[in-house]
mmCIF file of C-alpha atoms in Angstrom:
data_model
loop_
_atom_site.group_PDB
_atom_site.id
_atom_site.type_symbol
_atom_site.label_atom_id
_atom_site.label_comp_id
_atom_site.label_asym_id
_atom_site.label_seq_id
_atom_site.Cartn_x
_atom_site.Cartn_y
_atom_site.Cartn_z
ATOM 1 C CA UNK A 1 19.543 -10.642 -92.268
ATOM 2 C CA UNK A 2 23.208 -9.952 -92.765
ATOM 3 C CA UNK A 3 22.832 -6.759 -94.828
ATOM 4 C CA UNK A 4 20.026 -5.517 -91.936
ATOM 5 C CA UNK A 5 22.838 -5.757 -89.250
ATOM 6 C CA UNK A 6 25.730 -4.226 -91.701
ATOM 7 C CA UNK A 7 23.126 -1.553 -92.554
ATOM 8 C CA UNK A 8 22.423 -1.544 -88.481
ATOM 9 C CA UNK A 9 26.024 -0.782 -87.657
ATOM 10 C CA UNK A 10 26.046 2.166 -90.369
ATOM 11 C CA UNK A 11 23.212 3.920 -89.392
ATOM 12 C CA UNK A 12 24.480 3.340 -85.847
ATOM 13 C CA UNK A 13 27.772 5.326 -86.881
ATOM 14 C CA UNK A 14 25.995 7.904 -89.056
ATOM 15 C CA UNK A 15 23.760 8.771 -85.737
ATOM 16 C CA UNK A 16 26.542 9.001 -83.661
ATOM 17 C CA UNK A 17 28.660 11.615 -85.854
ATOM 18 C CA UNK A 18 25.387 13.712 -85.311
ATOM 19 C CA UNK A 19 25.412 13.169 -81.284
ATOM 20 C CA UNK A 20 26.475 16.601 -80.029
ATOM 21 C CA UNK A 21 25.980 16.470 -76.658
ATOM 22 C CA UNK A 22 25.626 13.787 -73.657
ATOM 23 C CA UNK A 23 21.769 14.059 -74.182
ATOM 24 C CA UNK A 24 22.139 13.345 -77.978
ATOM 25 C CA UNK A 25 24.587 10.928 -77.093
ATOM 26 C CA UNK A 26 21.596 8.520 -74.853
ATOM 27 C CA UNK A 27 19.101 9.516 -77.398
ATOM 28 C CA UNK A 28 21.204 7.166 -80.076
ATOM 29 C CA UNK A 29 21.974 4.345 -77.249
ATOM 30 C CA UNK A 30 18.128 3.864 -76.890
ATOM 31 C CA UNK A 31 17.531 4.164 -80.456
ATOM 32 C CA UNK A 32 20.054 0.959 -81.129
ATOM 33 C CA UNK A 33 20.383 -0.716 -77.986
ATOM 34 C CA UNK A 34 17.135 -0.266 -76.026
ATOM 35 C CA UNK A 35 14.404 -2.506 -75.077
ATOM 36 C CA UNK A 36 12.846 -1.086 -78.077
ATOM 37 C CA UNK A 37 15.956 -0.662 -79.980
ATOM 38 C CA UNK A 38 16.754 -1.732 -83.651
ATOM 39 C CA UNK A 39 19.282 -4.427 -82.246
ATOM 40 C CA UNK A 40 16.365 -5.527 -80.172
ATOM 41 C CA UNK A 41 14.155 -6.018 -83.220
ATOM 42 C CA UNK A 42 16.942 -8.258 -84.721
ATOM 43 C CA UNK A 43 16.844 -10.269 -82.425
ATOM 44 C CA UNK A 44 13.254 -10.849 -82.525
ATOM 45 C CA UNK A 45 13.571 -11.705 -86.026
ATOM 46 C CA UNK A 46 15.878 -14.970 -85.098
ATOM 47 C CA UNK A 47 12.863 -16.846 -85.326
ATOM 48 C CA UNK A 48 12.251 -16.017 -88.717
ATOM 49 C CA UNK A 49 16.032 -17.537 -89.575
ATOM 50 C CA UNK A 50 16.635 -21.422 -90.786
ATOM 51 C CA UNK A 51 17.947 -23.561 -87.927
ATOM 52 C CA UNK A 52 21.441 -23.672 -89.377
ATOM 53 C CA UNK A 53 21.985 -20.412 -90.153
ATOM 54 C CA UNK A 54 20.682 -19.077 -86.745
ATOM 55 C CA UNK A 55 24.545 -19.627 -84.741
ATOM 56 C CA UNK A 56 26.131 -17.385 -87.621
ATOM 57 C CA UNK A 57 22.931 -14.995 -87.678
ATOM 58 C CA UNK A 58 23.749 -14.544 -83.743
ATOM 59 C CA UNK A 59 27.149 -14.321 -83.726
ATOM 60 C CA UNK A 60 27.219 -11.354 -85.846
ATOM 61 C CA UNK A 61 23.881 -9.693 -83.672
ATOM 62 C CA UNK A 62 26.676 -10.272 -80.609
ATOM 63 C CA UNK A 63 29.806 -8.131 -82.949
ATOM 64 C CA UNK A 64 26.686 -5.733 -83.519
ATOM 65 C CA UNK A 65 26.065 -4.911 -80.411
ATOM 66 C CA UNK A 66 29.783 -5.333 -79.283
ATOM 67 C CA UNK A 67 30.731 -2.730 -81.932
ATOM 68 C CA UNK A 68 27.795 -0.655 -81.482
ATOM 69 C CA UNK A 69 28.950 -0.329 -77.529
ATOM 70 C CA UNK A 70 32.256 0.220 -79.006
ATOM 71 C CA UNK A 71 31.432 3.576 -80.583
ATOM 72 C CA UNK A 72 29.013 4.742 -77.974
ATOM 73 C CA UNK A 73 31.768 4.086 -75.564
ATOM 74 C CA UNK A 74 34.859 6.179 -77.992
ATOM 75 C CA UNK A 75 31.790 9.388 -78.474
ATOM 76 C CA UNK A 76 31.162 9.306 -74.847
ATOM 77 C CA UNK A 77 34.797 10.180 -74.116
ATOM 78 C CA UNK A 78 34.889 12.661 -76.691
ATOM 79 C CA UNK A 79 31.435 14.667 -75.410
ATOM 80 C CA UNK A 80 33.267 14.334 -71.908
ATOM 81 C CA UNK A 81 36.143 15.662 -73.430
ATOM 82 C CA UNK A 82 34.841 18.836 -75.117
ATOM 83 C CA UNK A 83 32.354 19.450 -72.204
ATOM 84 C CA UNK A 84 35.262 19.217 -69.629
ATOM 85 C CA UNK A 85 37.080 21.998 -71.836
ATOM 86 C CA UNK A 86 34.173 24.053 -72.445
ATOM 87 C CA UNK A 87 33.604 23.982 -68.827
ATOM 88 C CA UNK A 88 37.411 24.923 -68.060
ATOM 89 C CA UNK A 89 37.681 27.850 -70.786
ATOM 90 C CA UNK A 90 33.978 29.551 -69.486
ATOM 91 C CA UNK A 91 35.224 29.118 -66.007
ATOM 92 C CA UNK A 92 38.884 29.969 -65.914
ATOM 93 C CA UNK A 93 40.689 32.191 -63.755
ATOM 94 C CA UNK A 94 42.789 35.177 -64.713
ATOM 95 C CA UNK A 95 45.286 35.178 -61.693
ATOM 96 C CA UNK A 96 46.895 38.266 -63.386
ATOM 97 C CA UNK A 97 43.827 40.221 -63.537
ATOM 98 C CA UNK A 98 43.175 42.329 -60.505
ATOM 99 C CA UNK A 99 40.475 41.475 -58.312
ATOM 100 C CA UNK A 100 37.712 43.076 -56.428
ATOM 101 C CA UNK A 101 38.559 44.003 -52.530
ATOM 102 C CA UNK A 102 36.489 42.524 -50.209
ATOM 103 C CA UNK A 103 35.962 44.946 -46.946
ATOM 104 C CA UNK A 104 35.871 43.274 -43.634
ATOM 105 C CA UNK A 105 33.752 44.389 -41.188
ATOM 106 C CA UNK A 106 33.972 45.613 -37.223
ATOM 107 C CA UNK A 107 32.327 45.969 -34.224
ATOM 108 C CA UNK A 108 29.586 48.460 -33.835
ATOM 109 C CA UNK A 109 30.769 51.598 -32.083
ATOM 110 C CA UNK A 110 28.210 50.893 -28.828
ATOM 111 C CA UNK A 111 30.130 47.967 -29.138
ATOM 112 C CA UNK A 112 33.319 49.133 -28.746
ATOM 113 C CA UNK A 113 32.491 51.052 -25.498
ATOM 114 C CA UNK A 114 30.418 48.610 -23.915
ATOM 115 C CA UNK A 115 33.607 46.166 -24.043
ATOM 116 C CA UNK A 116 36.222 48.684 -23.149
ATOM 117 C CA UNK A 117 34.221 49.729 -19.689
ATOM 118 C CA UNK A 118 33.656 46.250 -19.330
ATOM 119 C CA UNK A 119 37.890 45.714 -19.699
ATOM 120 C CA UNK A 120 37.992 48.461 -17.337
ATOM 121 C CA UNK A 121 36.162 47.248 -14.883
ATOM 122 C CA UNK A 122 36.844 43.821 -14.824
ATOM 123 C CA UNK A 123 40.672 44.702 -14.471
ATOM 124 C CA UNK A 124 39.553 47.005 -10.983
ATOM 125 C CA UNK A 125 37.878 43.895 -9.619
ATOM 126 C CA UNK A 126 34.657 44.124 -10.657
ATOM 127 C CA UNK A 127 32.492 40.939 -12.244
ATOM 128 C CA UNK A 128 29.623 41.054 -14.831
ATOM 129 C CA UNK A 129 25.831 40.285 -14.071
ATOM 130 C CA UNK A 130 23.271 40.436 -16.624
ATOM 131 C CA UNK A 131 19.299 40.351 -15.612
ATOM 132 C CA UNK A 132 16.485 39.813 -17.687
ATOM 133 C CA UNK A 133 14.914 43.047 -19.915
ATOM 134 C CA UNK A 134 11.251 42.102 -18.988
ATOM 135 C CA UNK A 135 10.880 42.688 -15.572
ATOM 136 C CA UNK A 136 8.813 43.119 -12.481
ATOM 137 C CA UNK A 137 7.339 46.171 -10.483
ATOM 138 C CA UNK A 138 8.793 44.647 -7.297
ATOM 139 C CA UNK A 139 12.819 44.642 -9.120
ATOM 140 C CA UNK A 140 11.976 48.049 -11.374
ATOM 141 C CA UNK A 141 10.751 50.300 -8.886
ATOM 142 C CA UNK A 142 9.484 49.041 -5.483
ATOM 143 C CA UNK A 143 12.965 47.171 -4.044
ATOM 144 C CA UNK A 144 14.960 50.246 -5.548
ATOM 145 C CA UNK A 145 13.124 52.726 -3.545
ATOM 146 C CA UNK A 146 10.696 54.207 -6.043
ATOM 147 C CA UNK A 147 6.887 53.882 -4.604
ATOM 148 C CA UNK A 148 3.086 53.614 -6.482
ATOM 149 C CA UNK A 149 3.585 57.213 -6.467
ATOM 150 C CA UNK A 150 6.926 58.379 -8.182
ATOM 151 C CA UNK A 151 6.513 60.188 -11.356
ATOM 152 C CA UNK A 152 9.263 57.075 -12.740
ATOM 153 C CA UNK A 153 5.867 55.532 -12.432
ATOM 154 C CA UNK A 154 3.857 56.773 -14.994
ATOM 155 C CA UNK A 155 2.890 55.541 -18.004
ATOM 156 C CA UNK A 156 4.743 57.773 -19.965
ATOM 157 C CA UNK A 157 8.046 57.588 -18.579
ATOM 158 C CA UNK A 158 7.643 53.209 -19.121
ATOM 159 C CA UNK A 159 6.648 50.850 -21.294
ATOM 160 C CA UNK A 160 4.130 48.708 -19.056
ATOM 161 C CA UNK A 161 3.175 44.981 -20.788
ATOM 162 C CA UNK A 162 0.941 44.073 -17.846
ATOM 163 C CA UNK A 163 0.281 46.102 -14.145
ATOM 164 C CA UNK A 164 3.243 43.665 -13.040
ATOM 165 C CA UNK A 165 5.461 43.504 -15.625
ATOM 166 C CA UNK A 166 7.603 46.111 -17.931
ATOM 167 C CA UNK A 167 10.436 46.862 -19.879
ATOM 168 C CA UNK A 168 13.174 47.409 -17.727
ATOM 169 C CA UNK A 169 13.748 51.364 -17.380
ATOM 170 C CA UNK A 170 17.510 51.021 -16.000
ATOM 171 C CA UNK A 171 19.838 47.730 -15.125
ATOM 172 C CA UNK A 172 19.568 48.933 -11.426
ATOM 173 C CA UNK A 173 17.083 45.496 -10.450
ATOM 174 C CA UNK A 174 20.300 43.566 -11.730
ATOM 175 C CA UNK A 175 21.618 44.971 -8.691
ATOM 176 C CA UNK A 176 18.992 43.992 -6.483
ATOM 177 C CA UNK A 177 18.962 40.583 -7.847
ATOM 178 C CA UNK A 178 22.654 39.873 -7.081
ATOM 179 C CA UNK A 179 22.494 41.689 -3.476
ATOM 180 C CA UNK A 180 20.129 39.093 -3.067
ATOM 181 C CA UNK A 181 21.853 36.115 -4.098
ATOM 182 C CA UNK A 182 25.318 36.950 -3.141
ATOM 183 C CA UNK A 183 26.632 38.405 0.045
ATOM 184 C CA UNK A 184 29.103 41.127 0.528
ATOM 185 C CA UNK A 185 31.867 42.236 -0.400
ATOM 186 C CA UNK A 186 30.044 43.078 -4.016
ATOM 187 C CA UNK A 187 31.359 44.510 -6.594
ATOM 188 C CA UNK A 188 29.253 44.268 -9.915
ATOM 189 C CA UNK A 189 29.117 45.801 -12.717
ATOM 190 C CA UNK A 190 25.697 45.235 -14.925
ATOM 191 C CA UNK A 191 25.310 46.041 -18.726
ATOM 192 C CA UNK A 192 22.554 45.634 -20.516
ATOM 193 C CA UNK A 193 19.207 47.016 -23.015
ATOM 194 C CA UNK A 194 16.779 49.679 -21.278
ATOM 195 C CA UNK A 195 13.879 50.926 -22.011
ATOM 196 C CA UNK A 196 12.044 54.853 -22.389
ATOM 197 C CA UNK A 197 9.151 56.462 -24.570
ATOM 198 C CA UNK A 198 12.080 58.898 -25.591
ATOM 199 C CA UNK A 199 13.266 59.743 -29.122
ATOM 200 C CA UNK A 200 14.748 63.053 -30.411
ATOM 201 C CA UNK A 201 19.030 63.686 -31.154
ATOM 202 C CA UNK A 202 19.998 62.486 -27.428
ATOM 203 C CA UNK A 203 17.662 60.217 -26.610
ATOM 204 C CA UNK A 204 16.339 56.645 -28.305
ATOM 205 C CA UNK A 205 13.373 54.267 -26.883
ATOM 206 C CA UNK A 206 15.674 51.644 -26.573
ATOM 207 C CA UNK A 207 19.923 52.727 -25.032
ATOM 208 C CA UNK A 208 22.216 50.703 -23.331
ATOM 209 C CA UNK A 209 23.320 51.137 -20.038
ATOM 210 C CA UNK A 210 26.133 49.942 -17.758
ATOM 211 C CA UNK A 211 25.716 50.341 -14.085
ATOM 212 C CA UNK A 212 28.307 49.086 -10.802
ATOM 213 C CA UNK A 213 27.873 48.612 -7.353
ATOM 214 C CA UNK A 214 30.464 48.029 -4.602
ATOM 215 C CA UNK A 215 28.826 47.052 -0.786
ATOM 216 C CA UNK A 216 30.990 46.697 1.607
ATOM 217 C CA UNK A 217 31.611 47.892 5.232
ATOM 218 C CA UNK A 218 32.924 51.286 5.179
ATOM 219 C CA UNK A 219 32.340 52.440 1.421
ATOM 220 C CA UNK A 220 32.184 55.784 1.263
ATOM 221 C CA UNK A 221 31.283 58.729 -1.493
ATOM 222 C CA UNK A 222 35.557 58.980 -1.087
ATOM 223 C CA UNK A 223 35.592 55.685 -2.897
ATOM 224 C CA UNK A 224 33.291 56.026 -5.295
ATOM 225 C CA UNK A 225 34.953 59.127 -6.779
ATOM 226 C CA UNK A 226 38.145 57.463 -6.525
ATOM 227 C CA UNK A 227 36.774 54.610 -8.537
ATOM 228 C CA UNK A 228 35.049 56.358 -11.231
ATOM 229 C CA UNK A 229 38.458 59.281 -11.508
ATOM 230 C CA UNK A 230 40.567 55.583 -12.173
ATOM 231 C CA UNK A 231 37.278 54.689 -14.702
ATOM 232 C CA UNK A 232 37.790 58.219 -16.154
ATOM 233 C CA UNK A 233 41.270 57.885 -16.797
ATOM 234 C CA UNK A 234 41.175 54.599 -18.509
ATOM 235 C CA UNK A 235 38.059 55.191 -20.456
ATOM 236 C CA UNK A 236 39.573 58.722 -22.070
ATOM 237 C CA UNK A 237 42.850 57.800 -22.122
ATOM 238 C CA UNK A 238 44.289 60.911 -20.413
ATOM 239 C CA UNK A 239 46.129 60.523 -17.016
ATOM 240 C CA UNK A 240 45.669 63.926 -15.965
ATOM 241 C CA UNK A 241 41.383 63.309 -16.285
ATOM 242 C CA UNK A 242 39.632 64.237 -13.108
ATOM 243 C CA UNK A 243 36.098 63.761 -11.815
ATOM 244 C CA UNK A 244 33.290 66.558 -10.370
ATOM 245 C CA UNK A 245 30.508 65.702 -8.101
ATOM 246 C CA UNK A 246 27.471 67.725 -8.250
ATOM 247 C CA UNK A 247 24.722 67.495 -5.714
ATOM 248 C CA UNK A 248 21.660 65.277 -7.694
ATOM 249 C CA UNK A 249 18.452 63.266 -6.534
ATOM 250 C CA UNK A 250 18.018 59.781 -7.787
ATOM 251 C CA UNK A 251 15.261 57.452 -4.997
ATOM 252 C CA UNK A 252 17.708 54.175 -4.649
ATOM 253 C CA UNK A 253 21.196 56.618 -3.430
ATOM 254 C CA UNK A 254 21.507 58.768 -0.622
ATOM 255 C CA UNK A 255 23.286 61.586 -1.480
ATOM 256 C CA UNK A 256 23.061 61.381 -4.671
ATOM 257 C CA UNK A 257 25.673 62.899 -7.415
ATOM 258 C CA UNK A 258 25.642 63.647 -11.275
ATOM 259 C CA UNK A 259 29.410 63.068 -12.235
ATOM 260 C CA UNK A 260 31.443 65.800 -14.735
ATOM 261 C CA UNK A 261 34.589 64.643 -16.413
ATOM 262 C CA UNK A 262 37.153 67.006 -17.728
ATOM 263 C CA UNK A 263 36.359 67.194 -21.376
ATOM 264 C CA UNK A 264 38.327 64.847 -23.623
ATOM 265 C CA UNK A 265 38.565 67.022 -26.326
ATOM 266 C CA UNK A 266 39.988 70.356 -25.025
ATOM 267 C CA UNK A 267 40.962 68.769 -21.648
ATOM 268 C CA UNK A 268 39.519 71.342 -19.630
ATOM 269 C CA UNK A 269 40.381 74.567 -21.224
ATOM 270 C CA UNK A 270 36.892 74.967 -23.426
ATOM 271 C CA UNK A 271 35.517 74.215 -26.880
ATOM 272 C CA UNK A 272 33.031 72.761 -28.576
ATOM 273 C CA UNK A 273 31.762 69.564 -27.093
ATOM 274 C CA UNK A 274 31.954 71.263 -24.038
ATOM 275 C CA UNK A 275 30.053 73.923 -25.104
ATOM 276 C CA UNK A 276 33.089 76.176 -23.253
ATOM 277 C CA UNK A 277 33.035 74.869 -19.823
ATOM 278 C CA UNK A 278 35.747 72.462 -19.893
ATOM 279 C CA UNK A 279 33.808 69.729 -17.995
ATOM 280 C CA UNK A 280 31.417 66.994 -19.708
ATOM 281 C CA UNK A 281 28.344 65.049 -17.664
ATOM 282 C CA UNK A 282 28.740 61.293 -17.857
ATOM 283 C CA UNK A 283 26.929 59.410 -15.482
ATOM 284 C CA UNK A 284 25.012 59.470 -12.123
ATOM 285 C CA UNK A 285 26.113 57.745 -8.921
ATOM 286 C CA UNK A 286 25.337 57.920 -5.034
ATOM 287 C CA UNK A 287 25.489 55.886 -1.989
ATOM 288 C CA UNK A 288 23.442 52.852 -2.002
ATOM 289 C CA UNK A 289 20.321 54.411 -0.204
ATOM 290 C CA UNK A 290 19.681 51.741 3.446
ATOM 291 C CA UNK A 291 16.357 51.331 1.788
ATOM 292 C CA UNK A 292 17.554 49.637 -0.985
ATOM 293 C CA UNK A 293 19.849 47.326 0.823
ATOM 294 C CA UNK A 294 17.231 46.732 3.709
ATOM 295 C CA UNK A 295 14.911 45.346 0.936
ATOM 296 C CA UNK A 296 17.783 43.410 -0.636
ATOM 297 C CA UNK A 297 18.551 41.719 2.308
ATOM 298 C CA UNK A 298 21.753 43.394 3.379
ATOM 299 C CA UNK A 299 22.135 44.982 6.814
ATOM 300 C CA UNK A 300 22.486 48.796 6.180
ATOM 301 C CA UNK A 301 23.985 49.021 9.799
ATOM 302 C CA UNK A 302 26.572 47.000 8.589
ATOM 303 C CA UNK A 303 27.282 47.390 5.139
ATOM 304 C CA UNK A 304 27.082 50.551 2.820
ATOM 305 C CA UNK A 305 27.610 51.136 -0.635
ATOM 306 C CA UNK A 306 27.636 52.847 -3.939
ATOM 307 C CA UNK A 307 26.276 52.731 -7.464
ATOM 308 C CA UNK A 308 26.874 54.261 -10.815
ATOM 309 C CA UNK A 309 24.867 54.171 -14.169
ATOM 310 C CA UNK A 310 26.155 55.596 -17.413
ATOM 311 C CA UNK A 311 24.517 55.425 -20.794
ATOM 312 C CA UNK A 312 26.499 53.419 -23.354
ATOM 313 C CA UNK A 313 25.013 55.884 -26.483
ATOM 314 C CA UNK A 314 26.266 59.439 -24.470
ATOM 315 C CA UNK A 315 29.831 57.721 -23.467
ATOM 316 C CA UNK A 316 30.391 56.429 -27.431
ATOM 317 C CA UNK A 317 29.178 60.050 -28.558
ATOM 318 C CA UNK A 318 31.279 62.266 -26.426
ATOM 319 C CA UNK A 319 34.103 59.262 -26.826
ATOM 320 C CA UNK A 320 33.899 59.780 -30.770
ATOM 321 C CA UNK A 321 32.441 62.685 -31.525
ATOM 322 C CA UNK A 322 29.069 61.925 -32.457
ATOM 323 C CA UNK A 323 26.518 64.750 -32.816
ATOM 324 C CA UNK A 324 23.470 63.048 -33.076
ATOM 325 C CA UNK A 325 22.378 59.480 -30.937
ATOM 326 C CA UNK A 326 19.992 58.547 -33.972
ATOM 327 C CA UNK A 327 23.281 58.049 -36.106
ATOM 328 C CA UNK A 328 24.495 54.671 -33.764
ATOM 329 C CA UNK A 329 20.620 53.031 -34.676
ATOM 330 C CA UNK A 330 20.779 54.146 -38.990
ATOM 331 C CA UNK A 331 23.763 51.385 -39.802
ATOM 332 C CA UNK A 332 24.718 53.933 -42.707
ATOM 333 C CA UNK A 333 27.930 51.930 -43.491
ATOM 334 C CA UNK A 334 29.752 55.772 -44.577
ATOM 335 C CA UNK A 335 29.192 56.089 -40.686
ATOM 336 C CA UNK A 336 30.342 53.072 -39.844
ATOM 337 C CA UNK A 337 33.482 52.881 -41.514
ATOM 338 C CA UNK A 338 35.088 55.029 -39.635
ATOM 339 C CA UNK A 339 35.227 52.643 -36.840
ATOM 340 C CA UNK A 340 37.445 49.769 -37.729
#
């Protein structure tokens, strides 16, 4: 029995020299140690041994397994060692070597616009509303002075999800919502997602717009050119911009204007984006029409008014240079570059 454990404790060793990983390492701890184990069946030959040689027979089973643990314990480290520098050398860090430049990204140009008008118009007094993008005939059309029979109406010109319901065609009902709610002096401005069967260079299906409206008593077309030549200004960053009103039809403003700016390119004397004329059409505006406040809620013998609505796509292409609208939609990153 003595010579099985010596010869125990050598093979023991002899396995462990061969352990070359952690995996080996448990392999060779059940071998010896397990339930199973070769120190196990030792033990189970105890009652094999004569009574008195049984305390000496155990004792050295105990240094067995005591020495066995021993070298399991001294390879462990080792395989911990060499993994933990194998790990360290396939995973090092040349600080020295130069590394790989991660861009950073910005803000879309629409974006850029939408919260520089926003900036502007917030610093001249104005607040932000926002509406919902699905809404109803009554907020769409009917309260804004556009009847069953307007050509706005026809299935073409909208995207209709149910008789009642569409995809907003302009953020005017934002208007109408907040005439309704709030009482004057208003001064709103209202950006948002609209909706149009459209798609070629200068139009999309789906634009942004931002639209304002100031009701007050005693607003006049006076002050809404002097708003939007301030708005003009600021937006093109030239102090010497100015602002031309040109007779135009829209159902919810009476008279109604289409609104020139002095081109921001050539500044008035002719080129290119102008296409010679020195003046570039940005928005449309007009005095609130008394329909449209009479079915808000708002005494038109009172109060008066005016509104604006400018397309965030046509401001960001005439503000950068952009010859085609589809380009703002393609998120070609060469495009997009350019704008941080």
């Amino acid at each position: 029995m003595q010579e099985k454990i010596k010869t125990l404790i050598s093979n023991a060793k002899n396995a462990l020299k061969s352990a070359a990983n952690m995996s080996d390492l448990n392999s060779v701890k059940v071998a010896f140690l397990g339930k199973s184990g070769e120190l196990t069946s030792v033990l189970r030959g105890m009652k094999d041994v004569p009574n008195d040689k049984k305390p000496l027979i155990g004792k050295l089973v105990n240094e067995a397994r005591d020495a066995i643990q021993s070298f399991i314990q001294e390879k462990e480290r080792i395989l911990i060692a060499k993994e933990t520098a194998e790990k360290l050398e396939k995973e090092k860090i040349d600080v020295t070597f130069k590394g790989t430049k991660k861009e950073l990204g910005s803000l879309h140009p629409c974006t850029l616009v939408i919260e520089e008008i926003l900036d502007i118009f917030t610093n001249l007094g104005f607040t932000v509303k926002h509406g919902p993008e699905v809404e109803t005939d009554f907020y769409n059309f009917q309260a804004l002075n556009i009847p069953k029979d307007h050509p706005a109406r026809e299935m073409q010109d909208t995207f209709y999800i149910t008789e009642d319901l569409l995809l907003r065609t302009h953020t005017s009902p934002v208007q109408v919502r907040t005439m309704q709610s709030v009482k004057p002096p208003i001064r709103v401005v209202n950006p948002g997602k609209v909706y149009r069967p459209d798609d070629d260079a200068t139009h999309s299906p789906m634009f942004q717009q931002i639209e304002g409206l100031v009701v007050d008593e005693g607003i006049t077309m006076c002050d809404l050119k002097g708003i939007l030549e301030e708005f003009a200004k600021r937006l093109f960053n030239d102090p010497n911009a100015k602002t031309r009103l040109r007779p135009s039809f829209f159902p919810f403003t009476e008279p109604s204007v289409e609104v020139d700016v002095t081109c921001s390119m050539c500044h008035g004397k002719g080129c290119r984006l102008c296409k010679g004329t020195g003046w570039i059409e940005v928005l449309g505006a007009g005095i609130v029409n008394p329909k449209v406040l009479e079915n808000s809620g708002i005494d038109p013998e009172k109060y008066s008014g005016f509104a604006f609505g400018l397309g965030i796509e046509r401001i960001a292409m005439i503000k950068y240079g952009i010859p085609d609208m589809r380009m703002l939609f393609e998120n070609d990153i060469r495009f997009l570059k350019q704008f941080k």
